[in-house]
mmCIF file of C-alpha atoms in Angstrom:
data_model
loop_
_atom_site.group_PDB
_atom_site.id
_atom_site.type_symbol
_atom_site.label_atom_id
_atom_site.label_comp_id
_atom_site.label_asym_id
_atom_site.label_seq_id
_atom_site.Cartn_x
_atom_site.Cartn_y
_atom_site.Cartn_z
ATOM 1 C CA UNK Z 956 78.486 14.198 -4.428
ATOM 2 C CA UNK Z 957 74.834 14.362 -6.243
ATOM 3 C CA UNK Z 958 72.094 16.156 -4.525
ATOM 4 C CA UNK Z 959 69.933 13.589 -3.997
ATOM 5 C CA UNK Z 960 72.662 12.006 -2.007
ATOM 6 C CA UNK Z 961 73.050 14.875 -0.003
ATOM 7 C CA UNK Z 962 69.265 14.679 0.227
ATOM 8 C CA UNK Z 963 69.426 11.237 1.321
ATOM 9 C CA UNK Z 964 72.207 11.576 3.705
ATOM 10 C CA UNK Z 965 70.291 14.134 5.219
ATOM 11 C CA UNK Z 966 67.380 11.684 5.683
ATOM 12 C CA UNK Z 967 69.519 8.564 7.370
ATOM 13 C CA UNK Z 968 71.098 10.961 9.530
ATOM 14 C CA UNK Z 969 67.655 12.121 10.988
ATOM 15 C CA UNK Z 970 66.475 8.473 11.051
ATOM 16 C CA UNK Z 971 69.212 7.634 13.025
ATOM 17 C CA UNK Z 972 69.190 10.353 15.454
ATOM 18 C CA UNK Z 973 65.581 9.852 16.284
ATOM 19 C CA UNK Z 974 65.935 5.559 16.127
ATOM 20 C CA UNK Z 975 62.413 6.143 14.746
ATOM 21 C CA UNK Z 976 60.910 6.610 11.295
ATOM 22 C CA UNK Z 977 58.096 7.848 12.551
ATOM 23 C CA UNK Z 978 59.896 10.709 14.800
ATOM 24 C CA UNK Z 979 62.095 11.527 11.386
ATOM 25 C CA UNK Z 980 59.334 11.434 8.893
ATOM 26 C CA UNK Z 981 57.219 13.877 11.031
ATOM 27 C CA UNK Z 982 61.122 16.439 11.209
ATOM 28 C CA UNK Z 983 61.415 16.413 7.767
ATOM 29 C CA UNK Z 984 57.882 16.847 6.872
ATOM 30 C CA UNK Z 985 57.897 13.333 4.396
ATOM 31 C CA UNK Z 986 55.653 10.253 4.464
ATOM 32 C CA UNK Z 987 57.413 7.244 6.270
ATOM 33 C CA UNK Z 988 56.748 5.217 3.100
ATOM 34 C CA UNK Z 989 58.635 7.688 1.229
ATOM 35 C CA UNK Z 990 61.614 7.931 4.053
ATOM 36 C CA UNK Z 991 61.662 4.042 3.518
ATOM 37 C CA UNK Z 992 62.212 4.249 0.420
ATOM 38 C CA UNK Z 993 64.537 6.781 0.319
ATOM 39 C CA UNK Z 994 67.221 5.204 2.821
ATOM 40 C CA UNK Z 995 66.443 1.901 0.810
ATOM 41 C CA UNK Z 996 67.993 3.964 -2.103
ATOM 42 C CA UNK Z 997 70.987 4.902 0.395
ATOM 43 C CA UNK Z 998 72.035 1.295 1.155
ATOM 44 C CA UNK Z 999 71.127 0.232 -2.214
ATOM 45 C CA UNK Z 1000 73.877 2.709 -4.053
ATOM 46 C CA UNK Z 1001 76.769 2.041 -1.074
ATOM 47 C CA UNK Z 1002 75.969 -1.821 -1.237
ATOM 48 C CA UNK Z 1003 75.653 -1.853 2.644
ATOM 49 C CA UNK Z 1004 72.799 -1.956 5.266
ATOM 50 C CA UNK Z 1005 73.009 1.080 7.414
ATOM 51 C CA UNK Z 1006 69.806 0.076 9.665
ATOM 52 C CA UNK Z 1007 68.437 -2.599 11.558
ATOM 53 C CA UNK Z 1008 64.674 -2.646 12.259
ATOM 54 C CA UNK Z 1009 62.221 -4.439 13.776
ATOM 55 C CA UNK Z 1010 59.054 -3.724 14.624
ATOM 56 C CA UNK Z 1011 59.589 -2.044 18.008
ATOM 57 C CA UNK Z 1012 63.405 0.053 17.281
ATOM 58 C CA UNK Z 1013 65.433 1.302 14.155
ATOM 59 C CA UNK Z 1014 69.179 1.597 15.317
ATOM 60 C CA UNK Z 1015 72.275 1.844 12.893
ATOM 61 C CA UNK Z 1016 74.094 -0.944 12.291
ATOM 62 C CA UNK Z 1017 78.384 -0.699 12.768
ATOM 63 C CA UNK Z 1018 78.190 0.890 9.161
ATOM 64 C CA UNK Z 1019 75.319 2.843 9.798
ATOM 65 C CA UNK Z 1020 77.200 4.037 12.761
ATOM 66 C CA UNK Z 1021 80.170 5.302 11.213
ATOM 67 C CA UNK Z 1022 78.449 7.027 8.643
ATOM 68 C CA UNK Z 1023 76.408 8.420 11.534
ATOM 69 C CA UNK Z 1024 79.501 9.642 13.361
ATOM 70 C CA UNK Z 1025 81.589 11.130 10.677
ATOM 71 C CA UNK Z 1026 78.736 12.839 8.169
ATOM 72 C CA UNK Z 1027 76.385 13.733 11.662
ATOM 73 C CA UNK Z 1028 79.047 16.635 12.729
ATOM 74 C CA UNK Z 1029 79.883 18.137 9.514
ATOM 75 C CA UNK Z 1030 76.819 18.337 8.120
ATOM 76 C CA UNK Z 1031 75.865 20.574 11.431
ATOM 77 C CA UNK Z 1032 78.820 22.277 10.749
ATOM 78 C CA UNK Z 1033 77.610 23.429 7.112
ATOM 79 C CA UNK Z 1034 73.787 23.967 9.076
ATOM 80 C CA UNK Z 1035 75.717 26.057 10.970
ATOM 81 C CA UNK Z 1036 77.802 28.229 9.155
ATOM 82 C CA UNK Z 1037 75.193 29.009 6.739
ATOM 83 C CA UNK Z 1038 72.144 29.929 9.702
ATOM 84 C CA UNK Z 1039 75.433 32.197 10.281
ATOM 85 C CA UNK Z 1040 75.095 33.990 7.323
ATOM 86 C CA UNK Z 1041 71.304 33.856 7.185
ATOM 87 C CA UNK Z 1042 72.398 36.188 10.332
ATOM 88 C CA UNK Z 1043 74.567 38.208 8.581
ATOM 89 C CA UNK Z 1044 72.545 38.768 5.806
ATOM 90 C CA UNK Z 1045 69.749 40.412 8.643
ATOM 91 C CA UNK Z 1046 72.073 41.968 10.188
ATOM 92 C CA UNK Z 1047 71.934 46.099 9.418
ATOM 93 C CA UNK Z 1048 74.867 46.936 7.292
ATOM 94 C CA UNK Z 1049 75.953 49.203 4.169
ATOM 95 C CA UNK Z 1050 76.396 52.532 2.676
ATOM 96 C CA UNK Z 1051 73.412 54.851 2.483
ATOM 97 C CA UNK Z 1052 73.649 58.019 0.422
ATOM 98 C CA UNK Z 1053 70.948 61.241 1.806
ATOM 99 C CA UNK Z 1054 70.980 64.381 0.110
ATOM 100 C CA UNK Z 1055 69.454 67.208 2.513
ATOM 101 C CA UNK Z 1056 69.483 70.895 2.904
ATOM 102 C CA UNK Z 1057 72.134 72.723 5.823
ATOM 103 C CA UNK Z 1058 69.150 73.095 8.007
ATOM 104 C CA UNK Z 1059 67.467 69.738 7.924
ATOM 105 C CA UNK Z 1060 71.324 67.675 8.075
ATOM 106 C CA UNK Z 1061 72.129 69.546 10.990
ATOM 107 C CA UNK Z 1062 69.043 69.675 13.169
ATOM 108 C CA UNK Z 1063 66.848 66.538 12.335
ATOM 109 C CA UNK Z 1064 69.516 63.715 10.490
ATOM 110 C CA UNK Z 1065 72.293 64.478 12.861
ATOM 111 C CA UNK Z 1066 70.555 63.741 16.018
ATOM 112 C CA UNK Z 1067 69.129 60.173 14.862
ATOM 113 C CA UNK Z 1068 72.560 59.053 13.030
ATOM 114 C CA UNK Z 1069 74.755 60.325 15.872
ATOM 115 C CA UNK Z 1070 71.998 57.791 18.666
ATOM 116 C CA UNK Z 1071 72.298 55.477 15.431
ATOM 117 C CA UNK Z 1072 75.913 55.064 14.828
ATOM 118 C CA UNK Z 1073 76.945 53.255 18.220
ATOM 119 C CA UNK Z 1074 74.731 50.273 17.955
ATOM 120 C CA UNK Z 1075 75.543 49.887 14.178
ATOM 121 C CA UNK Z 1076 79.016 50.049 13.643
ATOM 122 C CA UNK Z 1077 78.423 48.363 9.953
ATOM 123 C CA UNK Z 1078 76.084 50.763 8.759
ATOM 124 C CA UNK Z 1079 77.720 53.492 7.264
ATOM 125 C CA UNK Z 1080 75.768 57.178 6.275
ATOM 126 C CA UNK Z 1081 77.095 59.483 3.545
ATOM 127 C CA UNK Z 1082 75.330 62.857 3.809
ATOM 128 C CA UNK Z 1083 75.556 65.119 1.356
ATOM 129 C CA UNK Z 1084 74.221 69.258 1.805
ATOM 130 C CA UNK Z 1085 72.882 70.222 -1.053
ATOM 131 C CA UNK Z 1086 69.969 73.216 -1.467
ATOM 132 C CA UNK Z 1087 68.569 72.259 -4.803
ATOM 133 C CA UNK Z 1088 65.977 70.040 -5.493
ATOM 134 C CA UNK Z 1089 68.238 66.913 -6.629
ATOM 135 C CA UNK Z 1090 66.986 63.800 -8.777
ATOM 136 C CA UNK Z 1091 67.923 61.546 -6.363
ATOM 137 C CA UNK Z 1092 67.305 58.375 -8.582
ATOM 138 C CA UNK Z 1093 69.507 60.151 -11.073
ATOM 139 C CA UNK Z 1094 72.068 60.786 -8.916
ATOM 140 C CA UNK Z 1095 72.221 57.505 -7.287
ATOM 141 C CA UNK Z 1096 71.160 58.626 -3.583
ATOM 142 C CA UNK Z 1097 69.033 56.015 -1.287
ATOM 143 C CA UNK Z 1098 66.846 59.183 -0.159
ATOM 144 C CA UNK Z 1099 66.696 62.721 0.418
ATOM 145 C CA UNK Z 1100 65.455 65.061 2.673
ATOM 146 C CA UNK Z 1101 62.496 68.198 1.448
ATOM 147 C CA UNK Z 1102 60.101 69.959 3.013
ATOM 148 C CA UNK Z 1103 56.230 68.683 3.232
ATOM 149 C CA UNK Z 1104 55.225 70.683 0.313
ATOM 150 C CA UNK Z 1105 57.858 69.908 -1.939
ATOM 151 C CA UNK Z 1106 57.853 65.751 -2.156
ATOM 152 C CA UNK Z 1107 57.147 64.842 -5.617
ATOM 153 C CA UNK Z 1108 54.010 62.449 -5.690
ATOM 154 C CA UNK Z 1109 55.409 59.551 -6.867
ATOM 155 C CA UNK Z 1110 57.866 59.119 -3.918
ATOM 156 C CA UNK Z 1111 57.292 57.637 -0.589
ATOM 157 C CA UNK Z 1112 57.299 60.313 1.692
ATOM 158 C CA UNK Z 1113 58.333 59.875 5.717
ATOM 159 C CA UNK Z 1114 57.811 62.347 8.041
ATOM 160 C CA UNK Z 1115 60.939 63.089 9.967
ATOM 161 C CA UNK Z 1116 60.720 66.649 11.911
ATOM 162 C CA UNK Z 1117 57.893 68.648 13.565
ATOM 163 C CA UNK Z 1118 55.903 71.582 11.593
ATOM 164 C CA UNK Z 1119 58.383 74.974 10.851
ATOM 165 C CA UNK Z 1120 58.416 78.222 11.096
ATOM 166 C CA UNK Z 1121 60.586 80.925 9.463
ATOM 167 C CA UNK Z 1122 61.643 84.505 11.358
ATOM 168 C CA UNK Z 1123 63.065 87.723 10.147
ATOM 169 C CA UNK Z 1124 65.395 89.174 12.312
ATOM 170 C CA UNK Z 1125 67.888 91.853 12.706
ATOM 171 C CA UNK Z 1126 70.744 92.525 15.446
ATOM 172 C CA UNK Z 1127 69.633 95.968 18.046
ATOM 173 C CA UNK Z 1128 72.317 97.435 16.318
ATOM 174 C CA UNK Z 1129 70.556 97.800 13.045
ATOM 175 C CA UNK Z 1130 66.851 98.774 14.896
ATOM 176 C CA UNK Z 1131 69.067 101.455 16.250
ATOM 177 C CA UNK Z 1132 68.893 103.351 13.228
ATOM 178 C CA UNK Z 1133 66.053 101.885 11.241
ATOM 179 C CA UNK Z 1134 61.632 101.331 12.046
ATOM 180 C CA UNK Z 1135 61.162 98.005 11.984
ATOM 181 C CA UNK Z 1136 59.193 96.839 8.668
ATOM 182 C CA UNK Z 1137 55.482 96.033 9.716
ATOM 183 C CA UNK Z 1138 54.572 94.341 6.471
ATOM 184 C CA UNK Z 1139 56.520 92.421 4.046
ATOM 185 C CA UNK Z 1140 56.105 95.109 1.180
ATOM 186 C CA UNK Z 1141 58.827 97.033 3.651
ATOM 187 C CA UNK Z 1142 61.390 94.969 3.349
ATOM 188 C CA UNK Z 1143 62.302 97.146 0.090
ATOM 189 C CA UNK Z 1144 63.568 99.803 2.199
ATOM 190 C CA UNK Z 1145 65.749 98.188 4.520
ATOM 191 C CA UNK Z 1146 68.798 96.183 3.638
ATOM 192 C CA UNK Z 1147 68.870 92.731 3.619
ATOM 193 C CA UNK Z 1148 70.506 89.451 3.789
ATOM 194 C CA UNK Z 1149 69.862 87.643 0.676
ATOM 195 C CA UNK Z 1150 70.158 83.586 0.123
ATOM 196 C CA UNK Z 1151 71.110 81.982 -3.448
ATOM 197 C CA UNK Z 1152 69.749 78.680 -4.391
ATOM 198 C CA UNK Z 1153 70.639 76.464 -7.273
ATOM 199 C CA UNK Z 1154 66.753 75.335 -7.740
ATOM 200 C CA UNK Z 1155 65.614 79.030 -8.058
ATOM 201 C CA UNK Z 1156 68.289 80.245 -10.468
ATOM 202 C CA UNK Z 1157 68.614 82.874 -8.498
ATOM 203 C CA UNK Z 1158 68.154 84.487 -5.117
ATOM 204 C CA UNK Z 1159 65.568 83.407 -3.085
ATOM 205 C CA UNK Z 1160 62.178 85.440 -2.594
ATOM 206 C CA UNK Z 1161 61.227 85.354 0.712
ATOM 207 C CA UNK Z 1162 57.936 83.884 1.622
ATOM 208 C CA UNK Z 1163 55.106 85.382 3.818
ATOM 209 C CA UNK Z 1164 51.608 84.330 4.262
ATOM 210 C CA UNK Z 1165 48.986 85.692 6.795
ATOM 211 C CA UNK Z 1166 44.983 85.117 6.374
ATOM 212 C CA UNK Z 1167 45.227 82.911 3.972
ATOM 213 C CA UNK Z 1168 47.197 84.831 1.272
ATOM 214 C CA UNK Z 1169 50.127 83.971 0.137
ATOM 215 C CA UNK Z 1170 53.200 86.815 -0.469
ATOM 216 C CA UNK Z 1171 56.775 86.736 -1.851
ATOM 217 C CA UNK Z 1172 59.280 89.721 -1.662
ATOM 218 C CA UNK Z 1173 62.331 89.759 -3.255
ATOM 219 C CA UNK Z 1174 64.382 91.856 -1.003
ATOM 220 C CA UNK Z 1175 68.063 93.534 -1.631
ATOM 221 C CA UNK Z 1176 70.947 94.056 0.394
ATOM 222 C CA UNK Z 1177 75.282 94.537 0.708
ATOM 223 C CA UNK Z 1178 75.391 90.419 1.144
ATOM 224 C CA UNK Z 1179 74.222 87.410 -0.084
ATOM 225 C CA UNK Z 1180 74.989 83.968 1.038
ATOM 226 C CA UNK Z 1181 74.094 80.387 0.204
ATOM 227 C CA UNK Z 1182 74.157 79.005 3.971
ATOM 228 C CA UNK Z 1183 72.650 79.971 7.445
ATOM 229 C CA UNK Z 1184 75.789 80.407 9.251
ATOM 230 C CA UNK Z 1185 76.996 83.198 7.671
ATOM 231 C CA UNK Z 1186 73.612 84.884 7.259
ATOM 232 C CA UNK Z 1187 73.055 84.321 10.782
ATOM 233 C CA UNK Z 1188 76.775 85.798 11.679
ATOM 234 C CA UNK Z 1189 75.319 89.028 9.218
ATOM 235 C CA UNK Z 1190 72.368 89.741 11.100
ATOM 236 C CA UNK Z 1191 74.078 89.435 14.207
ATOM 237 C CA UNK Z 1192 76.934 91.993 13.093
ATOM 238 C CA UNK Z 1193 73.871 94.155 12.656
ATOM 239 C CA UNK Z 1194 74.574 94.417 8.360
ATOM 240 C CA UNK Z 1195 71.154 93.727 7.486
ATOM 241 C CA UNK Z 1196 67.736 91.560 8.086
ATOM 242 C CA UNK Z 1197 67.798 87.836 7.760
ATOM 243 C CA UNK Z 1198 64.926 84.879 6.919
ATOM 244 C CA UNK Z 1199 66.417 82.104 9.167
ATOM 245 C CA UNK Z 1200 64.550 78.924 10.624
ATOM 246 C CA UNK Z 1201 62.815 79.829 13.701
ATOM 247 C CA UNK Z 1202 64.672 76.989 15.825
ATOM 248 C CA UNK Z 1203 68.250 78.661 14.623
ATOM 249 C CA UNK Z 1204 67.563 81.907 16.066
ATOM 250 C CA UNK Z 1205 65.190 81.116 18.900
ATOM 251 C CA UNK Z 1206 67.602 80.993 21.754
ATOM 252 C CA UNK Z 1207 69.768 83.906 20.450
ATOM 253 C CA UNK Z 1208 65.969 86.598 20.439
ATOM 254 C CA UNK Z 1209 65.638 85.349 24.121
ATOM 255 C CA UNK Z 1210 69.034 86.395 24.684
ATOM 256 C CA UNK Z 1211 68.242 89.676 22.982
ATOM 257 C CA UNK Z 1212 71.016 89.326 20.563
ATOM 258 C CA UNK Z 1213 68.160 89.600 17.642
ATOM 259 C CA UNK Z 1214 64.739 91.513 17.162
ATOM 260 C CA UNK Z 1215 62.139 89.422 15.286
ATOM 261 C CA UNK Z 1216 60.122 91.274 13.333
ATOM 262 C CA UNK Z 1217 56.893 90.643 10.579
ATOM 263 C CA UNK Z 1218 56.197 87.311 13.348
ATOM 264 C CA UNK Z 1219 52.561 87.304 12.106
ATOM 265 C CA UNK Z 1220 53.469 87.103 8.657
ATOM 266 C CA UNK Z 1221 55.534 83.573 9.392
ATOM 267 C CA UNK Z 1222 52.845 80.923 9.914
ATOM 268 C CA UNK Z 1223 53.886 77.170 10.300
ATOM 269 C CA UNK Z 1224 54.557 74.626 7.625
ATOM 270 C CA UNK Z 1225 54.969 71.483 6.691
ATOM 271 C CA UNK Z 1226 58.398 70.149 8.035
ATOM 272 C CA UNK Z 1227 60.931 67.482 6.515
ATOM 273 C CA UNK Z 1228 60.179 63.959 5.181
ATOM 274 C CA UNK Z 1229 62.180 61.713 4.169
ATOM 275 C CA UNK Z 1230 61.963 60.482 0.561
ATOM 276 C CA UNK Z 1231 62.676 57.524 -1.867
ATOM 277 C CA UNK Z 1232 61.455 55.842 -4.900
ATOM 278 C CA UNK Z 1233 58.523 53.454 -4.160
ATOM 279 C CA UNK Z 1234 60.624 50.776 -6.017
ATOM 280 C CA UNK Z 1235 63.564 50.971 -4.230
ATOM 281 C CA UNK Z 1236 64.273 47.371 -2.208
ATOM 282 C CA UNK Z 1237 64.115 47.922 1.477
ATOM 283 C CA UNK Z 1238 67.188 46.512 3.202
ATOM 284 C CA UNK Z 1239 67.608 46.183 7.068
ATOM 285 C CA UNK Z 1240 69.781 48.897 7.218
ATOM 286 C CA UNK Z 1241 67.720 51.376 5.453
ATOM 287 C CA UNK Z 1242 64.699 50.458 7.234
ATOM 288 C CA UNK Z 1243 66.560 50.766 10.560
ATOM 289 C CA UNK Z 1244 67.214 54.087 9.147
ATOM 290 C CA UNK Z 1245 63.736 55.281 8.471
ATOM 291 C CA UNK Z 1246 62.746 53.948 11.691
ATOM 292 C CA UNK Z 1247 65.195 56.210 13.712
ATOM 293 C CA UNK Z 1248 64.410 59.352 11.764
ATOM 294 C CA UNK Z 1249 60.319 59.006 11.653
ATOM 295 C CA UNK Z 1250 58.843 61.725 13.726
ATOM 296 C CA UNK Z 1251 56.587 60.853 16.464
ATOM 297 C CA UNK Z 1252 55.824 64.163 17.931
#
């Protein structure tokens, strides 16, 4: 069948419903001149009159009618079926690849995917742990996951966790037989718990600031380790001094498992956002997404 057929169908079909050109013009959003015209087309091309009118009704005529009675509940059918998959199309669903540190997976992206996840069975997370600095439009990820201070400046940048802090700490155990460092120059004498990332090339210099200047040791130590659960596990043993998130060893200094130490040399930071590429095409489940991890503290 032609399109303007369809078209026209689509225009008896309201006519008829409504018994009124008026009513039917004003639906479709045509002139009535033009509606006449177009069902004049209709009867013309089947050779049969599918409407009587007068000047007070319009009603279908037996032809009319059965046209009206076998095309009317198909064509609602088709209406149907594809407002169904306008809905489907809205509906929040697909795979989105993060790439985030250990620290920001575990304590800001699990909490919003694991409230997430039950709502949204169709929308489906891949996260991937990763400490260096990764091209994420190179490597094909939706977003990723830095601090504040390290979002490049052509990428949209969400704010998804409160301001950080880092701590040094050490297990009683180790105090026992060592003074606690009081600055970071210190460090040099004690052993410590060092931390290898990719984007350095190395190991990590720790990073102090207090009054406004800016300080970075490189320490030295019997271990080094490229996550926080086994630095963490080290300190505790009491085999050196770790540089852990504040929030990851809070609970275990009120227990007075660890001694913080150099606390006034650990001022807070910029936390995580959440970036992407300012081109990349919203969908609803990666705006559903966003919306569940932006911070509103």
């Amino acid at each position: 069948m032609a399109r303007d057929s369809i078209s026209d169908l689509l225009a008896f079909l309201a006519v008829a419903r409504e018994r009124s050109f008026t009513r039917a013009a004003a639906k479709l959003g045509v002139s009535q001149s033009a509606l006449s015209h177009t069902i004049r087309g209709l009867e013309t091309r089947l050779g049969l009159r599918l409407l009587t009118r007068t000047t007070r009704s319009v009603s279908p005529t037996v032809a009319g009618e059965r046209l009206f009675l076998a095309a009317g509940p198909r064509l609602a059918e088709i209406e149907a079926e594809l407002a169904a998959l306008s809905e489907l199309r809205e509906k929040p669903a697909g795979t989105i690849r993060i790439t985030a540190g250990e620290h920001a997976a575990g304590v800001v992206l699990w909490p919003a995917l694991a409230r997430l996840s039950p709502d949204y069975p169709d929308v489906k997370v891949e996260v991937i742990v990763d400490y260096g600095l990764t091209d994420i439009v190179a490597e094909r990820y939706d977003a990723g996951v830095r601090l504040g201070e390290q979002v490049a400046k052509d990428m949209i940048a969400v704010r998804i966790g409160p301001d950080m802090c880092m701590a040094v700490v050490g297990a009683p155990s180790y105090f026992a037989q060592r003074e606690p460092p009081e600055t970071p120059h210190d460090l040099t004498a004690h052993s410590c718990i060092n931390l290898r990332l990719p984007t350095y090339g190395g190991l990590y210099a720790w990073e102090f600031e207090r009054d406004g200047r800016e300080l970075k040791v490189r320490v030295d130590g019997q271990f080094v380790f490229n996550n926080i659960a086994l630095r963490l596990n080290a300190a505790l043993a009491g085999l050196g001094l770790a540089y852990l998130p504040e929030d990851a060893v809070q609970p275990l200094i009120a227990e007075g498992r660890l001694i913080r130490v150099l606390a006034d040399w650990c001022p807070p930071f910029p936390g995580y956002h959440l970036y992407y590429p300012s081109s990349r095409q919203s969908s609803p489940a990666f705006a559903l997404l966003v919306d569940a991890l932006r911070y509103r503290g």
